[in-house]
């Protein structure tokens, strides 16, 4: 999974400080710092130094075409040097207090002018949500080398303790945060890493702005869930959320529970879910550690949004499901038991070996076996006939062995119930592993009834239009699942 | 046997497979028809209520759709469905709520204006004021458009709510408003559009999210359509100017895409005086994708400005035809081809011709192809005198290594020949290029030439066909240049035979075919049989006919199976 490299985080979720890229440490201190060193009373910065400082800020606010290395070469060089000097100033508390803080407005404006830009055109990469695809043609924004110092400066500015909450707060407005969040869609992973660290620090530092930041992040996710279906920075935002969640007080406020239900759970259904699933799982588990009663909602959500024709995502869901089940209170699971076990059977009997194998792992888990035992009257009649049949017929030897082992386990749990279920003449759930033709036979009776009713309706109303049912045994994907409904963007 | 329809539905809905439940849901109209309106109200609707909480989105989507169908069964009492639909319109899943909105619109079709004002408008306002669920507010926006016109004295309320939603903090709602503002304007009185919508449109065009600004572009165009020239000048033009300078290339791209329609909407006067200048900047945009789309729009844009203003565009074409990005050049070719018919001849000849000639020699095959295509349009607009200059380059294009370029060139030549209709020009200039199809390496090009041959023969008559052209065919046949070329030439002769009279076919064509019947390649022999057959339909002279029959008869014993087959077939009928 490609995102693992990005989350260099301590267990508490706090990003580690970025190593500063100060490659020019050996060079002589820049002129401005030398001049400043001569100033005896730091409270009164001489006008010429202040002017110089402002000039440099102003210079760095100028836009250049960073995509073309041949243009404005000299200016760009000068700009890098100035940025380095401004950066160095942050290390001197005196200057920060007397130069940086009083001119915070200009500095933030400089940062905004640099980083708030329309993101460059994203070339279509071959990654259409498939895991395991090599991401070797990842794009690098040619402007990145010029943006990186600005980001570094911004980060250090926030890290620095002198610009206090009060003075920073004025600049971190709603629209600032919205524009800042839009940058998370950048294709450049290093940029997203900086954005993450900066936003994280801002959140930590600006207590009065926290609610607003959380709301803006929510909107970002709503857009991902309801409209765009793709957002490059989802993993990074979830990283930040993880540490925010771990700071939530117990019992959870209603606002946070709503967030769990309207954002965290629906995020599972997004097509690009695999890009941030690891982070999403972490957030979910953090929520559950705060409030275990939420687990049943998540189980319900997982079963509801179970992936279709995407086995890699299915494996992820299975992993998550088992983890979440362990948090569930067994008695609360009752309404979900049929759906849960039928899903597992489908996975085991399905054509994909890895999915089947993951589903078999459930039966190695003690807590899961306890669930199974607690609902024996339902689970045995469902599991036993199906398992017995595929244990005989499965195409893969290893899986066949573990199916036989499972049979033994079930037999050991309750010999009588096992026998009774095995000898049932008319097992109700065998249809799950049967092909469509057999299922058709089972439906004959009710289809006949519908046919009669349709005839009656035609008699009653000659203008009656016969309904067209979207699914048939030859056509298992409904018409509205097509790619032409306008809600699916093909990436 | 009489089943209770409601029980059947419930039984089928007990099923655990989602797709079966969806199927069952789509059969609800059977149930509704049989139950009648009273039982729909007393049984079906309460049952649906229970489904809302527990069913999957797929089932609810089907339910939302079927509610619209039930409305058609009980048109007079369809308002009983609204409570359900209102709930569905606030659902999380996008497809469900969009479908619910569509069904509500259907229901409204059956309602009287009174009901619209008393039930629907309050419902819309309720949805629009739902602070906890942004999905309700988005659905409200979609509902306002189709129903505004029927809201009677409640119109003001809707207007007020709509404009209120424009200043929402939630970006999803602002995006919905930006998409719909152009649509709702179509239903409003002009005065309200100007008083209420324009201010919020202005605000949305300056939104901090580029997505919102982008969605405004289409709406901008729709609103421009209903305003008059003066109103557009004061209200829309500033927004166009502002959007053309937007810092986000996505917005500029969206603007470029609709620019031609926008020009049509605001009218010639504004287009002439202001839009050309704005558009010029888009054509020079730093982002190549914007330029590509802008040039594409330019081809249509030029129709909506006065011809005399076009000379502002011409210098840009020089720039565009030398653009580093080949797709820009490709689209520029098209513009040059079309603009020529709008400009004075001498002017386009002196300014544009050279660009097109340069583009015909471009490195990119698609550019060359489009250039060859546009050269035809260009030359047709200028008239025969331009051909002198183009023909050498078209000839060069026929030597292009890419067959697609050659095919396009061939088509251009044929089109020109058919529009010029001047034998002098044709013989001097075009024919030499046209006959190159006989020797082309690509079958596509050869069959292209062949397919248009009848039209050319019809235009340039028998003299050309049996004169110059036939000699070219004979030349191809006599040179040993691969059988495929000879087959092609034979088919060309067949085409000639359709157009000439008996004696010519007999004296000029038959001797050639006669020779080919003895060719060493079997495929040529059987093609010759077919050509001979069509010749025989023209010829009256019994002696020649016997000759033909005799010659084919000899091939009955041919060692090749296919030749035998065709010979037999030819003799049978």
Short mmCIF file of C-alpha atoms in Angstrom, two decimals, chain B residues 262-469:
data_model
loop_
_atom_site.label_atom_id
_atom_site.label_comp_id
_atom_site.label_asym_id
_atom_site.label_seq_id
_atom_site.Cartn_x
_atom_site.Cartn_y
_atom_site.Cartn_z
CA UNK B 262 -22.02 33.07 -24.90
CA UNK B 263 -21.25 35.26 -27.88
CA UNK B 264 -24.46 34.15 -29.51
CA UNK B 265 -26.38 34.82 -26.30
CA UNK B 266 -25.11 38.35 -25.71
CA UNK B 267 -25.51 39.34 -29.34
CA UNK B 268 -23.31 40.70 -32.05
CA UNK B 269 -22.93 44.17 -30.66
CA UNK B 270 -21.28 43.12 -27.42
CA UNK B 271 -19.42 40.34 -29.12
CA UNK B 272 -17.91 42.84 -31.53
CA UNK B 273 -17.08 45.51 -29.05
CA UNK B 274 -15.87 43.50 -26.09
CA UNK B 275 -15.80 39.76 -26.43
CA UNK B 276 -13.18 39.60 -29.17
CA UNK B 277 -10.70 41.27 -26.90
CA UNK B 278 -11.51 38.95 -23.99
CA UNK B 279 -11.42 35.92 -26.17
CA UNK B 280 -8.05 36.91 -27.58
CA UNK B 281 -6.65 36.63 -24.09
CA UNK B 282 -8.07 33.17 -23.65
CA UNK B 283 -6.52 32.16 -26.95
CA UNK B 284 -3.19 33.29 -25.55
CA UNK B 285 -3.71 31.61 -22.20
CA UNK B 286 -0.67 30.19 -20.46
CA UNK B 287 -2.39 26.86 -19.88
CA UNK B 288 -2.34 24.80 -23.04
CA UNK B 289 -5.61 23.01 -22.27
CA UNK B 290 -7.39 26.34 -22.15
CA UNK B 291 -5.94 27.25 -25.54
CA UNK B 292 -7.00 23.95 -27.05
CA UNK B 293 -10.60 24.45 -26.01
CA UNK B 294 -10.57 28.16 -26.83
CA UNK B 295 -9.45 27.50 -30.39
CA UNK B 296 -12.09 24.87 -30.69
CA UNK B 297 -14.74 27.44 -29.70
CA UNK B 298 -13.16 29.98 -32.01
CA UNK B 299 -14.33 28.03 -35.04
CA UNK B 300 -17.91 28.71 -33.96
CA UNK B 301 -17.25 32.07 -32.38
CA UNK B 302 -16.24 33.68 -35.67
CA UNK B 303 -19.79 33.26 -36.92
CA UNK B 304 -21.16 35.50 -34.21
CA UNK B 305 -19.01 38.55 -34.81
CA UNK B 306 -19.00 40.99 -37.68
CA UNK B 307 -16.65 40.11 -40.52
CA UNK B 308 -14.85 43.44 -40.23
CA UNK B 309 -13.94 42.65 -36.66
CA UNK B 310 -12.36 39.39 -37.67
CA UNK B 311 -9.10 40.99 -38.57
CA UNK B 312 -8.48 41.19 -34.85
CA UNK B 313 -8.47 37.42 -34.80
CA UNK B 314 -6.20 36.91 -37.78
CA UNK B 315 -2.94 37.92 -36.09
CA UNK B 316 -3.75 35.44 -33.33
CA UNK B 317 -4.00 32.65 -35.82
CA UNK B 318 -0.39 33.18 -36.66
CA UNK B 319 0.44 32.63 -33.02
CA UNK B 320 -1.84 29.63 -32.72
CA UNK B 321 -0.56 27.97 -35.84
CA UNK B 322 2.90 28.02 -34.29
CA UNK B 323 1.77 26.88 -30.86
CA UNK B 324 4.07 24.38 -29.17
CA UNK B 325 1.09 22.19 -28.36
CA UNK B 326 -0.05 20.17 -31.34
CA UNK B 327 -3.70 19.97 -30.36
CA UNK B 328 -3.88 23.76 -30.50
CA UNK B 329 -2.50 23.72 -34.02
CA UNK B 330 -4.85 20.98 -34.96
CA UNK B 331 -7.86 23.06 -33.94
CA UNK B 332 -6.33 26.17 -35.45
CA UNK B 333 -6.35 24.47 -38.87
CA UNK B 334 -10.08 24.15 -38.65
CA UNK B 335 -10.48 27.83 -37.82
CA UNK B 336 -8.29 28.91 -40.72
CA UNK B 337 -10.35 26.79 -43.07
CA UNK B 338 -13.60 28.31 -41.87
CA UNK B 339 -12.57 31.89 -41.44
CA UNK B 340 -11.45 32.11 -45.07
CA UNK B 341 -15.01 32.19 -46.31
CA UNK B 342 -15.79 35.11 -43.98
CA UNK B 343 -12.83 37.31 -44.87
CA UNK B 344 -12.04 39.15 -48.10
CA UNK B 345 -10.23 36.81 -50.45
CA UNK B 346 -7.05 38.79 -50.91
CA UNK B 347 -6.79 39.32 -47.21
CA UNK B 348 -6.97 35.65 -46.27
CA UNK B 349 -4.68 34.80 -49.13
CA UNK B 350 -2.03 37.22 -48.06
CA UNK B 351 -2.35 36.61 -44.33
CA UNK B 352 -3.43 33.06 -43.76
CA UNK B 353 -2.42 30.92 -46.71
CA UNK B 354 1.16 30.59 -45.61
CA UNK B 355 0.18 29.39 -42.14
CA UNK B 356 -1.91 26.65 -43.58
CA UNK B 357 0.87 25.59 -45.93
CA UNK B 358 3.27 25.47 -43.01
CA UNK B 359 0.82 23.39 -41.01
CA UNK B 360 0.58 20.92 -43.85
CA UNK B 361 4.21 20.16 -43.23
CA UNK B 362 3.91 19.94 -39.45
CA UNK B 363 5.66 17.25 -37.43
CA UNK B 364 2.42 15.95 -36.00
CA UNK B 365 0.30 13.77 -38.24
CA UNK B 366 -3.00 14.95 -36.82
CA UNK B 367 -2.04 18.53 -37.55
CA UNK B 368 -1.11 17.62 -41.10
CA UNK B 369 -4.35 15.77 -41.51
CA UNK B 370 -6.47 18.67 -40.28
CA UNK B 371 -4.43 21.09 -42.36
CA UNK B 372 -5.02 19.05 -45.50
CA UNK B 373 -8.72 19.05 -44.71
CA UNK B 374 -8.84 22.77 -44.10
CA UNK B 375 -6.80 23.45 -47.22
CA UNK B 376 -9.78 22.25 -49.19
CA UNK B 377 -12.18 24.62 -47.44
CA UNK B 378 -9.69 27.41 -47.76
CA UNK B 379 -9.06 26.89 -51.45
CA UNK B 380 -12.76 26.54 -52.13
CA UNK B 381 -13.39 29.88 -50.44
CA UNK B 382 -10.68 31.67 -52.37
CA UNK B 383 -11.43 30.10 -55.72
CA UNK B 384 -9.35 28.47 -58.45
CA UNK B 385 -6.54 31.00 -58.28
CA UNK B 386 -5.51 29.71 -54.87
CA UNK B 387 -5.10 26.21 -56.17
CA UNK B 388 -1.86 27.06 -57.94
CA UNK B 389 -0.25 27.53 -54.59
CA UNK B 390 -1.87 24.66 -52.79
CA UNK B 391 -1.57 21.85 -55.26
CA UNK B 392 2.19 21.33 -54.88
CA UNK B 393 1.70 20.99 -51.15
CA UNK B 394 -1.27 18.70 -51.49
CA UNK B 395 0.86 16.59 -53.75
CA UNK B 396 3.46 16.49 -51.03
CA UNK B 397 0.81 15.41 -48.56
CA UNK B 398 0.00 12.49 -50.82
CA UNK B 399 3.56 11.34 -50.18
CA UNK B 400 3.04 11.54 -46.45
CA UNK B 401 4.17 8.45 -44.56
CA UNK B 402 0.86 8.34 -42.65
CA UNK B 403 -2.09 7.01 -44.59
CA UNK B 404 -4.61 8.98 -42.58
CA UNK B 405 -3.05 12.17 -43.88
CA UNK B 406 -3.13 10.83 -47.42
CA UNK B 407 -6.74 9.79 -47.08
CA UNK B 408 -7.76 13.23 -45.84
CA UNK B 409 -5.80 14.83 -48.69
CA UNK B 410 -7.48 12.60 -51.23
CA UNK B 411 -10.85 13.60 -49.86
CA UNK B 412 -9.88 17.26 -50.03
CA UNK B 413 -8.82 16.92 -53.65
CA UNK B 414 -12.04 15.18 -54.57
CA UNK B 415 -14.13 17.77 -52.74
CA UNK B 416 -12.30 20.54 -54.51
CA UNK B 417 -12.72 18.88 -57.88
CA UNK B 418 -16.43 18.52 -57.24
CA UNK B 419 -16.90 22.13 -56.14
CA UNK B 420 -14.71 23.76 -58.77
CA UNK B 421 -16.40 21.96 -61.70
CA UNK B 422 -13.95 23.53 -64.11
CA UNK B 423 -12.32 21.04 -66.50
CA UNK B 424 -9.41 23.38 -67.18
CA UNK B 425 -8.51 23.73 -63.55
CA UNK B 426 -9.11 20.08 -62.92
CA UNK B 427 -6.89 18.90 -65.73
CA UNK B 428 -4.13 21.32 -64.94
CA UNK B 429 -4.09 21.13 -61.17
CA UNK B 430 -6.07 18.48 -59.48
CA UNK B 431 -6.10 15.46 -61.70
CA UNK B 432 -2.43 14.71 -61.28
CA UNK B 433 -2.94 14.56 -57.51
CA UNK B 434 -6.15 12.59 -57.76
CA UNK B 435 -4.71 9.76 -59.84
CA UNK B 436 -2.18 9.16 -57.09
CA UNK B 437 -4.81 7.03 -55.40
CA UNK B 438 -4.14 4.36 -58.01
CA UNK B 439 -0.65 3.93 -56.68
CA UNK B 440 -1.24 4.42 -52.98
CA UNK B 441 0.11 1.87 -50.54
CA UNK B 442 -2.91 1.97 -48.24
CA UNK B 443 -6.14 0.22 -49.17
CA UNK B 444 -8.09 2.90 -47.32
CA UNK B 445 -6.78 5.58 -49.64
CA UNK B 446 -7.32 3.49 -52.76
CA UNK B 447 -10.90 2.67 -51.90
CA UNK B 448 -11.48 6.29 -50.93
CA UNK B 449 -10.49 7.36 -54.45
CA UNK B 450 -12.49 4.57 -55.99
CA UNK B 451 -15.66 5.38 -54.09
CA UNK B 452 -15.71 8.95 -55.33
CA UNK B 453 -14.87 8.08 -58.91
CA UNK B 454 -18.50 7.95 -60.15
CA UNK B 455 -19.10 11.49 -58.91
CA UNK B 456 -15.98 12.72 -60.63
CA UNK B 457 -16.84 10.99 -63.86
CA UNK B 458 -20.28 12.56 -63.70
CA UNK B 459 -18.68 15.98 -63.33
CA UNK B 460 -15.82 15.69 -65.81
CA UNK B 461 -17.56 13.42 -68.29
CA UNK B 462 -16.55 10.64 -70.56
CA UNK B 463 -13.76 12.51 -72.31
CA UNK B 464 -11.74 12.64 -69.14
CA UNK B 465 -12.65 9.15 -68.03
CA UNK B 466 -11.60 7.37 -71.19
CA UNK B 467 -8.89 9.89 -71.93
CA UNK B 468 -6.37 10.84 -69.34
CA UNK B 469 -7.73 8.73 -66.58
#
